[in-house]
Short mmCIF file of C-alpha atoms in Angstrom, two decimals:
data_model
loop_
_atom_site.label_atom_id
_atom_site.label_comp_id
_atom_site.label_asym_id
_atom_site.label_seq_id
_atom_site.Cartn_x
_atom_site.Cartn_y
_atom_site.Cartn_z
CA MET A 1 -0.34 0.40 -0.22
CA VAL A 2 2.82 2.89 0.58
CA ASP A 3 4.82 2.08 -3.38
CA SER A 4 1.29 2.40 -3.89
CA LEU A 5 0.51 5.15 -2.76
CA LEU A 6 3.76 6.87 -3.50
CA HIS A 7 3.88 5.70 -7.01
CA PHE A 8 0.77 7.32 -7.00
CA PHE A 9 1.24 10.21 -5.72
CA LEU A 10 4.73 10.89 -7.19
CA PHE A 11 3.44 10.72 -11.13
CA ALA A 12 0.50 13.00 -9.91
CA SER A 13 2.58 15.22 -8.44
CA ALA A 14 5.65 15.75 -11.45
CA VAL A 15 2.55 16.74 -13.10
CA LEU A 16 1.47 20.17 -10.63
CA MET A 17 4.95 20.96 -9.52
CA ALA A 18 6.15 21.02 -13.58
CA LEU A 19 3.59 23.77 -14.39
CA ILE A 20 4.22 25.82 -10.15
CA VAL A 21 7.75 25.52 -10.51
CA CYS A 22 7.37 26.96 -14.21
CA ILE A 23 5.24 30.27 -13.40
CA LYS A 24 7.09 31.03 -11.08
CA SER A 25 10.82 30.14 -12.32
CA THR A 26 11.27 34.12 -12.70
CA LYS A 27 10.33 35.21 -9.45
CA TYR A 28 13.07 32.36 -8.03
CA ARG A 29 15.56 33.66 -10.40
CA ASN A 30 14.75 37.50 -9.50
CA LYS A 31 15.00 36.56 -5.33
CA ASN A 32 18.97 34.80 -6.07
CA LYS A 33 19.93 38.13 -7.87
CA LYS A 34 19.58 40.03 -4.16
CA ARG A 35 22.96 39.58 -1.95
CA PHE A 36 21.56 37.50 0.66
CA LYS A 37 23.40 35.44 3.33
CA LEU A 38 21.02 32.58 2.44
CA PRO A 39 21.76 29.23 5.11
CA PRO A 40 23.18 26.34 3.26
CA GLY A 41 20.77 24.40 0.66
CA ARG A 42 20.87 22.71 -2.06
CA LYS A 43 17.61 23.38 -4.77
CA GLY A 44 17.47 19.63 -5.65
CA TRP A 45 15.78 18.33 -9.48
CA PRO A 46 14.10 21.41 -12.09
CA PHE A 47 11.05 22.38 -11.63
CA VAL A 48 10.61 19.28 -8.89
CA GLY A 49 12.98 20.77 -6.43
CA GLU A 50 13.32 17.89 -3.51
CA THR A 51 9.70 18.07 -3.13
CA PHE A 52 9.34 14.35 -4.10
CA PRO A 53 12.22 12.95 -1.26
CA TYR A 54 10.95 15.05 1.04
CA LEU A 55 7.00 14.35 1.01
CA LYS A 56 8.27 9.73 1.26
CA PRO A 57 6.14 7.93 3.32
CA HIS A 58 8.34 6.69 6.16
CA HIS A 59 7.68 6.09 10.34
CA ALA A 60 5.50 8.93 11.76
CA THR A 61 8.17 8.08 15.39
CA THR A 62 10.95 9.02 12.92
CA MET A 63 11.29 12.22 10.51
CA GLY A 64 12.46 10.22 7.95
CA ASP A 65 15.32 9.88 5.99
CA PHE A 66 14.68 13.83 3.68
CA MET A 67 15.18 15.50 7.18
CA GLU A 68 17.82 13.15 8.80
CA ASN A 69 20.42 13.29 5.89
CA HIS A 70 20.22 16.91 5.81
CA ILE A 71 19.85 17.76 9.05
CA SER A 72 22.80 15.99 8.94
CA ARG A 73 24.08 17.87 5.92
CA PHE A 74 23.29 21.15 6.37
CA GLY A 75 22.35 21.71 10.14
CA LYS A 76 18.54 22.71 11.74
CA ILE A 77 17.94 25.29 9.20
CA TYR A 78 18.66 25.38 5.66
CA ARG A 79 17.07 26.50 2.40
CA SER A 80 15.41 23.65 -0.61
CA ASN A 81 12.76 23.89 -3.62
CA LEU A 82 9.58 22.47 -2.62
CA PHE A 83 6.38 22.52 -3.60
CA GLY A 84 7.14 24.49 -6.34
CA GLU A 85 8.77 27.36 -4.43
CA PRO A 86 11.78 28.58 -2.20
CA THR A 87 11.85 27.07 0.96
CA ILE A 88 13.21 27.63 4.89
CA VAL A 89 13.13 24.46 6.21
CA SER A 90 13.69 25.11 9.79
CA ALA A 91 13.94 21.89 12.63
CA ASP A 92 15.51 24.48 15.02
CA ALA A 93 13.48 24.90 18.12
CA GLY A 94 13.74 28.75 18.97
CA LEU A 95 12.88 29.24 15.26
CA ASN A 96 10.21 27.31 14.97
CA ARG A 97 8.75 29.21 18.74
CA TYR A 98 9.51 33.14 15.85
CA ILE A 99 7.45 31.82 13.31
CA LEU A 100 4.81 30.83 15.18
CA GLN A 101 4.32 34.53 17.44
CA ASN A 102 5.28 36.08 14.77
CA GLU A 103 2.54 35.28 12.85
CA GLY A 104 0.74 38.24 11.16
CA LYS A 105 3.36 40.42 11.79
CA LEU A 106 6.35 38.38 9.99
CA PHE A 107 5.32 35.67 8.82
CA GLU A 108 1.68 34.60 7.10
CA CYS A 109 -0.18 31.29 6.58
CA SER A 110 0.73 30.22 3.34
CA TYR A 111 -0.64 26.29 2.35
CA PRO A 112 -0.68 25.55 -1.72
CA LYS A 113 -3.74 26.63 -3.40
CA SER A 114 -4.48 23.07 -3.74
CA ILE A 115 -5.87 22.53 0.30
CA GLY A 116 -8.17 26.09 -0.59
CA GLY A 117 -9.52 24.76 -3.58
CA ILE A 118 -10.97 21.66 -1.65
CA LEU A 119 -11.41 23.21 1.97
CA GLY A 120 -12.84 26.44 0.70
CA LYS A 121 -11.57 29.74 0.43
CA TRP A 122 -13.25 30.56 3.64
CA SER A 123 -11.20 27.51 5.59
CA MET A 124 -9.97 28.27 9.00
CA LEU A 125 -6.67 25.89 7.25
CA VAL A 126 -6.32 28.83 4.32
CA LEU A 127 -7.47 31.97 5.99
CA VAL A 128 -5.39 34.74 7.43
CA GLY A 129 -5.64 38.19 9.07
CA ASP A 130 -9.55 39.98 10.47
CA MET A 131 -11.74 36.98 9.16
CA HIS A 132 -8.75 33.63 10.33
CA ARG A 133 -9.75 36.11 13.77
CA GLN A 134 -13.01 35.83 13.88
CA MET A 135 -13.74 31.78 12.04
CA ARG A 136 -10.97 31.09 15.18
CA MET A 137 -13.44 33.52 17.25
CA ILE A 138 -16.68 31.13 16.63
CA SER A 139 -15.18 28.43 17.49
CA LEU A 140 -13.30 29.22 20.93
CA ASN A 141 -16.62 29.97 21.80
CA PHE A 142 -18.40 26.89 20.90
CA MET A 143 -15.75 24.77 22.55
CA SER A 144 -14.33 26.97 25.23
CA HIS A 145 -13.72 25.89 28.92
CA ALA A 146 -16.88 26.37 30.12
CA LYS A 147 -19.43 24.33 27.24
CA LEU A 148 -16.70 21.96 27.83
CA ARG A 149 -17.77 20.92 31.51
CA SER A 150 -21.97 21.65 30.79
CA HIS A 151 -21.83 19.65 27.25
CA LEU A 152 -19.07 17.93 25.81
CA LEU A 153 -17.51 15.90 28.37
CA ARG A 154 -21.20 14.03 28.48
CA ASP A 155 -21.15 13.78 25.26
CA VAL A 156 -17.14 12.59 25.13
CA GLU A 157 -18.18 10.19 27.24
CA LEU A 158 -22.19 8.89 26.11
CA HIS A 159 -20.50 7.94 21.62
CA THR A 160 -16.60 6.80 23.52
CA LEU A 161 -18.92 3.73 26.05
CA SER A 162 -20.81 3.59 21.96
CA VAL A 163 -17.65 2.74 20.74
CA LEU A 164 -16.61 0.21 22.98
CA ASP A 165 -19.92 -1.89 23.99
CA SER A 166 -19.35 -2.06 20.62
CA TRP A 167 -15.94 -4.62 20.49
CA SER A 168 -16.88 -6.69 23.59
CA VAL A 169 -19.15 -8.71 20.25
CA ARG A 170 -16.11 -8.84 17.88
CA ARG A 171 -13.12 -8.74 19.60
CA THR A 172 -10.95 -8.19 16.05
CA PHE A 173 -11.27 -4.96 13.76
CA SER A 174 -10.12 -1.96 13.05
CA ALA A 175 -9.09 0.93 15.71
CA GLN A 176 -8.01 3.54 13.25
CA GLU A 177 -11.93 3.03 12.00
CA GLU A 178 -12.96 2.74 15.03
CA ALA A 179 -11.62 5.89 16.85
CA LYS A 180 -12.76 7.89 13.73
CA LYS A 181 -16.25 6.52 14.01
CA PHE A 182 -16.19 8.08 17.78
CA THR A 183 -14.56 11.88 16.49
CA PHE A 184 -17.13 11.29 13.48
CA ASN A 185 -20.59 10.10 15.65
CA LEU A 186 -19.09 13.04 18.15
CA MET A 187 -18.85 15.92 15.86
CA ALA A 188 -21.28 15.92 13.64
CA LYS A 189 -23.48 15.56 16.98
CA HIS A 190 -22.37 18.32 18.29
CA ILE A 191 -21.73 20.67 15.22
CA MET A 192 -25.23 19.94 13.50
CA SER A 193 -27.34 17.64 15.99
CA MET A 194 -26.94 14.74 13.89
CA GLY A 195 -27.32 11.09 15.95
CA PRO A 196 -24.86 7.72 15.44
CA GLY A 197 -26.20 5.78 13.16
CA GLU A 198 -29.06 7.86 11.80
CA VAL A 199 -29.20 6.71 7.30
CA GLU A 200 -28.49 10.93 6.89
CA THR A 201 -25.04 10.31 8.97
CA GLU A 202 -23.39 7.82 7.99
CA GLN A 203 -24.02 8.55 4.20
CA LEU A 204 -22.37 11.66 5.10
CA LYS A 205 -19.43 10.02 7.37
CA ARG A 206 -19.27 8.03 3.61
CA GLU A 207 -18.81 11.38 1.49
CA TYR A 208 -16.69 12.70 4.06
CA ILE A 209 -13.94 9.35 3.95
CA THR A 210 -13.87 10.17 0.58
CA PHE A 211 -13.50 13.85 0.64
CA MET A 212 -10.47 12.89 3.20
CA LYS A 213 -8.55 11.28 0.90
CA GLY A 214 -8.76 13.32 -1.96
CA VAL A 215 -7.45 16.50 0.92
CA VAL A 216 -4.76 14.59 0.99
CA SER A 217 -3.73 13.43 -2.49
CA ALA A 218 -2.44 15.24 -5.19
CA PRO A 219 -4.62 17.46 -6.72
CA ILE A 220 -4.71 16.33 -9.97
CA ASN A 221 -8.18 17.53 -11.21
CA LEU A 222 -9.03 14.54 -14.22
CA PRO A 223 -11.47 12.18 -13.67
CA TRP A 224 -11.79 9.23 -11.35
CA THR A 225 -8.47 10.58 -9.22
CA ALA A 226 -8.92 11.11 -5.87
CA TYR A 227 -8.86 15.04 -5.75
CA TRP A 228 -12.19 14.52 -7.88
CA LYS A 229 -13.56 12.37 -6.22
CA ALA A 230 -12.79 14.81 -3.28
CA LEU A 231 -14.56 17.68 -5.03
CA ARG A 232 -17.49 15.20 -5.15
CA SER A 233 -18.23 14.54 -2.40
CA ARG A 234 -17.29 17.97 -1.04
CA SER A 235 -20.82 18.98 -3.65
CA SER A 236 -22.39 16.06 -1.52
CA ILE A 237 -21.07 17.56 2.32
CA LEU A 238 -22.02 20.77 1.60
CA ARG A 239 -25.42 20.22 0.39
CA VAL A 240 -26.40 18.54 3.16
CA ILE A 241 -24.75 21.68 5.67
CA GLU A 242 -27.01 23.28 3.46
CA ARG A 243 -29.83 21.27 4.06
CA LYS A 244 -28.90 21.23 8.53
CA MET A 245 -29.15 25.83 7.89
CA GLU A 246 -32.15 25.75 6.24
CA GLU A 247 -34.10 23.35 9.04
CA ARG A 248 -32.45 26.38 11.44
CA ILE A 249 -33.70 28.76 9.70
CA LYS A 250 -37.42 27.59 9.56
CA VAL A 251 -36.56 27.53 13.60
CA MET A 252 -35.12 30.13 14.04
CA ASN A 253 -38.12 31.90 11.92
CA CYS A 254 -40.94 29.75 14.60
CA GLU A 255 -39.40 31.55 17.26
CA GLY A 256 -38.20 34.91 16.77
CA ILE A 257 -34.42 35.59 15.81
CA TYR A 258 -34.07 36.63 19.60
CA GLY A 259 -36.04 33.90 20.78
CA ASP A 260 -34.25 30.82 22.88
CA GLY A 261 -34.23 28.52 21.10
CA ASP A 262 -31.84 25.51 21.14
CA GLU A 263 -28.12 26.34 20.40
CA ASP A 264 -26.32 23.54 21.93
CA ASP A 265 -25.26 22.84 18.14
CA LEU A 266 -22.57 25.42 16.14
CA LEU A 267 -24.66 25.65 13.11
CA TYR A 268 -27.61 26.82 14.96
CA TRP A 269 -24.51 29.08 17.19
CA VAL A 270 -23.54 30.31 13.84
CA LEU A 271 -26.45 32.28 12.32
CA LYS A 272 -28.47 33.15 15.46
CA ARG A 273 -24.91 34.78 16.89
CA SER A 274 -22.92 35.64 13.78
CA ASN A 275 -22.77 37.41 10.69
CA LEU A 276 -21.31 35.49 8.02
CA SER A 277 -22.50 34.35 4.68
CA THR A 278 -23.75 31.38 3.57
CA GLU A 279 -20.31 30.32 1.67
CA GLN A 280 -18.72 31.56 4.87
CA ILE A 281 -20.26 29.21 7.17
CA LEU A 282 -20.05 26.19 4.47
CA ASP A 283 -16.50 26.54 4.64
CA LEU A 284 -16.66 27.03 8.52
CA ILE A 285 -18.27 23.29 9.18
CA LEU A 286 -16.90 22.00 6.26
CA SER A 287 -13.75 22.69 7.90
CA LEU A 288 -13.76 22.12 11.87
CA LEU A 289 -15.61 18.58 10.60
CA PHE A 290 -12.17 17.99 8.67
CA ALA A 291 -9.99 18.97 11.39
CA GLY A 292 -12.32 17.65 14.01
CA HIS A 293 -13.00 14.45 12.35
CA GLU A 294 -8.76 13.45 12.05
CA THR A 295 -6.52 14.60 13.85
CA SER A 296 -8.15 13.31 16.62
CA SER A 297 -8.76 10.19 15.74
CA VAL A 298 -5.19 9.45 14.60
CA ALA A 299 -4.30 10.55 18.18
CA ILE A 300 -6.51 8.04 19.74
CA ALA A 301 -5.22 5.41 17.66
CA LEU A 302 -1.41 6.33 18.56
CA SER A 303 -2.40 5.48 21.27
CA ILE A 304 -3.86 2.75 21.42
CA TYR A 305 -0.11 1.57 19.12
CA PHE A 306 2.09 3.40 21.73
CA LEU A 307 0.30 1.88 25.02
CA GLY A 308 -0.19 -1.60 23.44
CA GLY A 309 3.48 -1.86 23.65
CA CYS A 310 3.96 -0.74 26.91
CA PRO A 311 2.56 -2.83 29.00
CA GLU A 312 3.47 -0.46 31.98
CA ALA A 313 2.01 1.94 31.17
CA VAL A 314 -1.29 -0.20 30.40
CA ARG A 315 -0.71 -0.99 34.80
CA GLN A 316 -0.26 2.98 35.45
CA LEU A 317 -3.24 3.52 33.64
CA ARG A 318 -5.04 0.58 35.04
CA VAL A 319 -4.40 2.04 38.13
CA GLU A 320 -4.98 5.50 38.41
CA HIS A 321 -8.37 5.09 36.76
CA LEU A 322 -9.27 2.51 39.11
CA GLU A 323 -8.64 5.39 41.64
CA ILE A 324 -11.55 7.08 40.32
CA ALA A 325 -13.35 4.32 39.37
CA SER A 326 -14.05 3.47 42.92
CA ASN A 327 -13.87 6.75 44.19
CA LYS A 328 -16.92 7.92 42.12
CA LYS A 329 -18.11 4.40 42.83
CA GLN A 330 -18.79 5.03 46.51
CA LYS A 331 -19.90 8.71 46.32
CA GLY A 332 -22.94 6.82 44.21
CA ASP A 333 -21.84 9.02 41.32
CA VAL A 334 -22.79 7.93 38.09
CA GLY A 335 -20.64 9.33 34.80
CA LEU A 336 -17.36 11.75 34.88
CA ASN A 337 -17.08 15.24 35.83
CA TRP A 338 -14.75 17.80 35.34
CA ASP A 339 -12.41 17.03 38.42
CA ASP A 340 -12.49 13.79 37.37
CA TYR A 341 -10.55 14.59 34.75
CA LYS A 342 -8.50 17.03 36.33
CA GLN A 343 -7.00 14.01 38.28
CA MET A 344 -5.53 11.60 35.52
CA GLU A 345 -2.20 12.75 35.93
CA PHE A 346 -0.89 10.07 33.96
CA THR A 347 -2.84 10.16 31.68
CA HIS A 348 -1.95 13.16 30.28
CA CYS A 349 1.80 12.30 30.43
CA VAL A 350 0.38 9.64 28.09
CA ILE A 351 -1.46 12.14 25.48
CA ASN A 352 1.90 14.16 25.87
CA GLU A 353 4.01 11.40 24.94
CA THR A 354 1.47 10.23 22.18
CA LEU A 355 1.54 13.13 20.68
CA ARG A 356 5.18 13.53 21.12
CA LEU A 357 6.19 10.83 19.05
CA GLY A 358 3.24 10.92 16.52
CA ASN A 359 3.11 14.09 15.48
CA VAL A 360 0.08 13.49 13.49
CA VAL A 361 0.37 17.46 12.58
CA ARG A 362 3.82 17.39 11.26
CA PHE A 363 4.69 20.46 9.73
CA ILE A 364 3.07 23.67 8.84
CA HIS A 365 3.43 26.49 5.74
CA ARG A 366 4.45 29.48 6.09
CA LYS A 367 5.49 32.58 4.41
CA ALA A 368 7.74 35.39 4.69
CA LEU A 369 5.85 38.95 5.27
CA ARG A 370 9.64 40.20 5.02
CA ASP A 371 13.17 40.38 4.36
CA ILE A 372 14.28 38.82 7.57
CA GLN A 373 17.05 37.64 9.86
CA TYR A 374 17.47 34.91 11.62
CA LYS A 375 21.29 33.51 13.51
CA GLY A 376 23.43 34.98 10.56
CA TYR A 377 20.83 33.97 8.25
CA ASP A 378 18.51 35.62 5.28
CA ILE A 379 14.88 34.69 5.69
CA PRO A 380 13.97 36.71 1.80
CA CYS A 381 10.22 38.42 1.56
CA GLY A 382 7.85 36.51 0.00
CA TRP A 383 9.68 33.10 0.90
CA LYS A 384 7.66 29.64 1.99
CA VAL A 385 8.58 28.40 5.31
CA LEU A 386 8.30 25.39 6.93
CA PRO A 387 8.56 24.77 10.55
CA VAL A 388 8.50 21.15 11.13
CA PHE A 389 7.24 20.02 15.02
CA THR A 390 8.41 16.50 13.99
CA ALA A 391 12.62 17.58 14.12
CA VAL A 392 12.03 19.38 17.88
CA HIS A 393 9.65 16.46 19.19
CA LEU A 394 11.75 14.31 18.37
CA ASP A 395 15.16 16.05 19.18
CA GLU A 396 17.53 14.35 21.02
CA SER A 397 18.92 17.42 22.88
CA ILE A 398 16.03 18.39 24.39
CA TYR A 399 14.04 15.03 24.59
CA LYS A 400 15.55 12.07 26.54
CA ASP A 401 15.85 9.10 24.17
CA PRO A 402 13.13 11.31 21.57
CA GLN A 403 12.69 7.63 20.27
CA GLN A 404 11.02 5.83 22.83
CA PHE A 405 7.19 6.19 23.95
CA ASN A 406 7.69 7.34 28.16
CA PRO A 407 5.26 9.22 29.18
CA TRP A 408 6.88 9.00 32.57
CA ARG A 409 8.99 11.77 31.90
CA TRP A 410 6.17 14.03 31.31
CA GLN A 411 5.43 14.02 35.01
CA LYS A 412 5.62 17.18 37.10
CA ASN A 413 8.72 16.25 38.88
CA SER A 414 10.73 16.12 36.04
CA SER A 415 14.74 17.55 35.70
CA SER A 416 13.96 18.74 32.28
CA ALA A 417 10.05 18.76 32.44
CA ALA A 418 9.87 22.32 31.73
CA ALA A 419 12.84 22.68 28.80
CA MET A 420 9.78 19.73 26.99
CA SER A 421 7.00 22.09 27.83
CA GLY A 422 9.05 24.88 25.78
CA ASN A 423 9.91 23.43 22.76
CA PHE A 424 6.25 20.90 22.71
CA VAL A 425 3.81 21.65 19.95
CA PRO A 426 1.29 19.55 18.54
CA PHE A 427 -1.01 21.86 18.42
CA GLY A 428 0.99 24.19 16.61
CA GLY A 429 1.10 28.23 18.39
CA GLY A 430 0.71 31.91 18.52
CA PRO A 431 -2.71 33.00 17.11
CA ARG A 432 -3.14 30.07 15.40
CA LEU A 433 -3.06 27.64 17.85
CA CYS A 434 -5.49 24.92 17.38
CA ALA A 435 -9.17 26.09 18.67
CA GLY A 436 -9.74 22.12 19.49
CA SER A 437 -6.81 21.42 21.20
CA GLU A 438 -8.48 20.80 24.71
CA LEU A 439 -11.94 18.98 22.66
CA ALA A 440 -8.95 16.97 20.99
CA LYS A 441 -7.03 16.46 25.39
CA LEU A 442 -10.73 15.61 26.28
CA GLU A 443 -11.26 13.09 23.46
CA MET A 444 -7.92 11.56 24.00
CA ALA A 445 -8.99 10.96 27.90
CA VAL A 446 -12.16 10.10 28.20
CA PHE A 447 -11.31 7.33 25.63
CA VAL A 448 -8.69 6.04 28.18
CA HIS A 449 -10.09 5.93 31.37
CA HIS A 450 -12.90 3.08 29.57
CA LEU A 451 -10.63 1.43 27.54
CA VAL A 452 -8.62 0.35 30.32
CA LEU A 453 -10.58 -0.34 32.30
CA LYS A 454 -12.47 -2.33 30.27
CA TYR A 455 -10.36 -4.80 27.51
CA ASP A 456 -6.92 -5.42 27.19
CA TRP A 457 -6.12 -6.04 23.94
CA GLU A 458 -2.89 -6.43 21.59
CA LEU A 459 -1.92 -5.87 17.75
CA ALA A 460 -4.44 -8.42 15.56
CA GLU A 461 -1.47 -8.19 13.08
CA PRO A 462 1.95 -6.58 13.08
CA ASP A 463 0.81 -2.74 11.72
CA HIS A 464 2.33 1.17 12.03
CA PRO A 465 1.70 4.53 11.52
CA PHE A 466 2.98 5.93 8.93
CA ALA A 467 3.56 9.79 7.81
CA PHE A 468 2.64 10.05 3.43
CA PRO A 469 2.92 12.93 4.85
CA PHE A 470 -0.27 12.48 6.84
CA VAL A 471 -0.40 9.85 9.66
CA ASP A 472 -2.20 6.32 9.24
CA PHE A 473 -1.88 3.14 9.46
CA PRO A 474 -1.80 1.64 6.56
CA LYS A 475 -3.89 -1.95 7.44
CA GLY A 476 -6.13 -0.09 10.41
CA LEU A 477 -4.46 -0.73 13.03
CA PRO A 478 -5.51 -4.19 13.25
CA ILE A 479 -6.85 -4.38 16.91
CA ARG A 480 -7.48 -8.44 19.04
CA VAL A 481 -9.40 -7.12 22.56
CA HIS A 482 -10.10 -9.26 25.85
CA VAL A 483 -12.92 -8.10 28.02
CA ILE A 484 -11.90 -7.26 31.42
CA THR A 485 -13.83 -9.14 33.85
#
């Protein structure tokens, strides 16, 4: 599967890269006429630069051969030609922090146009400036701490139990697909009040699977390519969202725009409380489904994978969660509450280590808004800049034995905890810090709580997380579970 995906990606991307670089080659040559002191590096092949080897699939718990070789040869800051543009690649923790902290001042979000083409021009991933801030504030309001406590925690637990209870009669299945089912159903419920198992929800889920394959494929809009199919699925998904919008508007018209109707789902809140256009709302809902579903499900699958290879961590988790469950039973409480969540200290160590070693978001796209100097090097205005989080999270000068799954490194009494935390950016940082970061950690914690209390598990066959560069399990992470009696 890995080879076939790679061959398809290389073939399809060659066409795209050639077109892009032909258009931008003049600009690239003009930039290089200036007397910049650029970091060391190389341009790679004509037209395509070094894009192919940079994106070559590799084990997700490594940086990949390309990054390792270039860091060894050129250092943690080097130049290349990637995605059809001259690029500064950063594996330097300090530069990465500098880029995140100066978002909108010295650097700006700069994803390939194909991403905006499929997620929409109003997607939070590609927006910049005031419009991004407005969209982000809407998302933060919906996923605030108050909402997490009052609504989301309860539903996260209900959706977790719904998925885990179904495992007792199956025993062997794809953990990755189960994690996706969990996160998709949760997001569909809270964004558009769509219930799990409903015909419309299942149809939307199928369309979303096709859509996701296109988002991470080469953007070749030819019949029957993954990108072409994804654009068709995008249209189908938007039709569902638009139907839900029409339903909400009818309700609002009945109760009056300032009535006290139910605002438990995001779509209703946006229609009632914002001045966004229909197109903006559609792209916002689409991008939140994408972000909230895909990244959280991968993180949960990674936690199942890492814990499956670390029995001692499972034992310590089980002690922690048995104590929480026992205390609740003595009090006669039903369901987890916020205090229970805050008591999951070792669980949060496991979450941090899963995100550090698994690196769901491996790098981000930025560009320099003006000529910048850093550590004696120039970053020319207009150049693409890629802060690579993976390289920092696997830096042995920051994390001891960085490729080992060691959640104990995050315990409060760890001597290196402060240095690690300061260089730990699984959700990005600065003004573009992921709006759903707290929800993602809550989902992982609640899922792990019930998982270790209900089951032991093991891999049904060998599988490993790969970076394509999106993180995926080629076999779907097949596991075999045993009910704890």
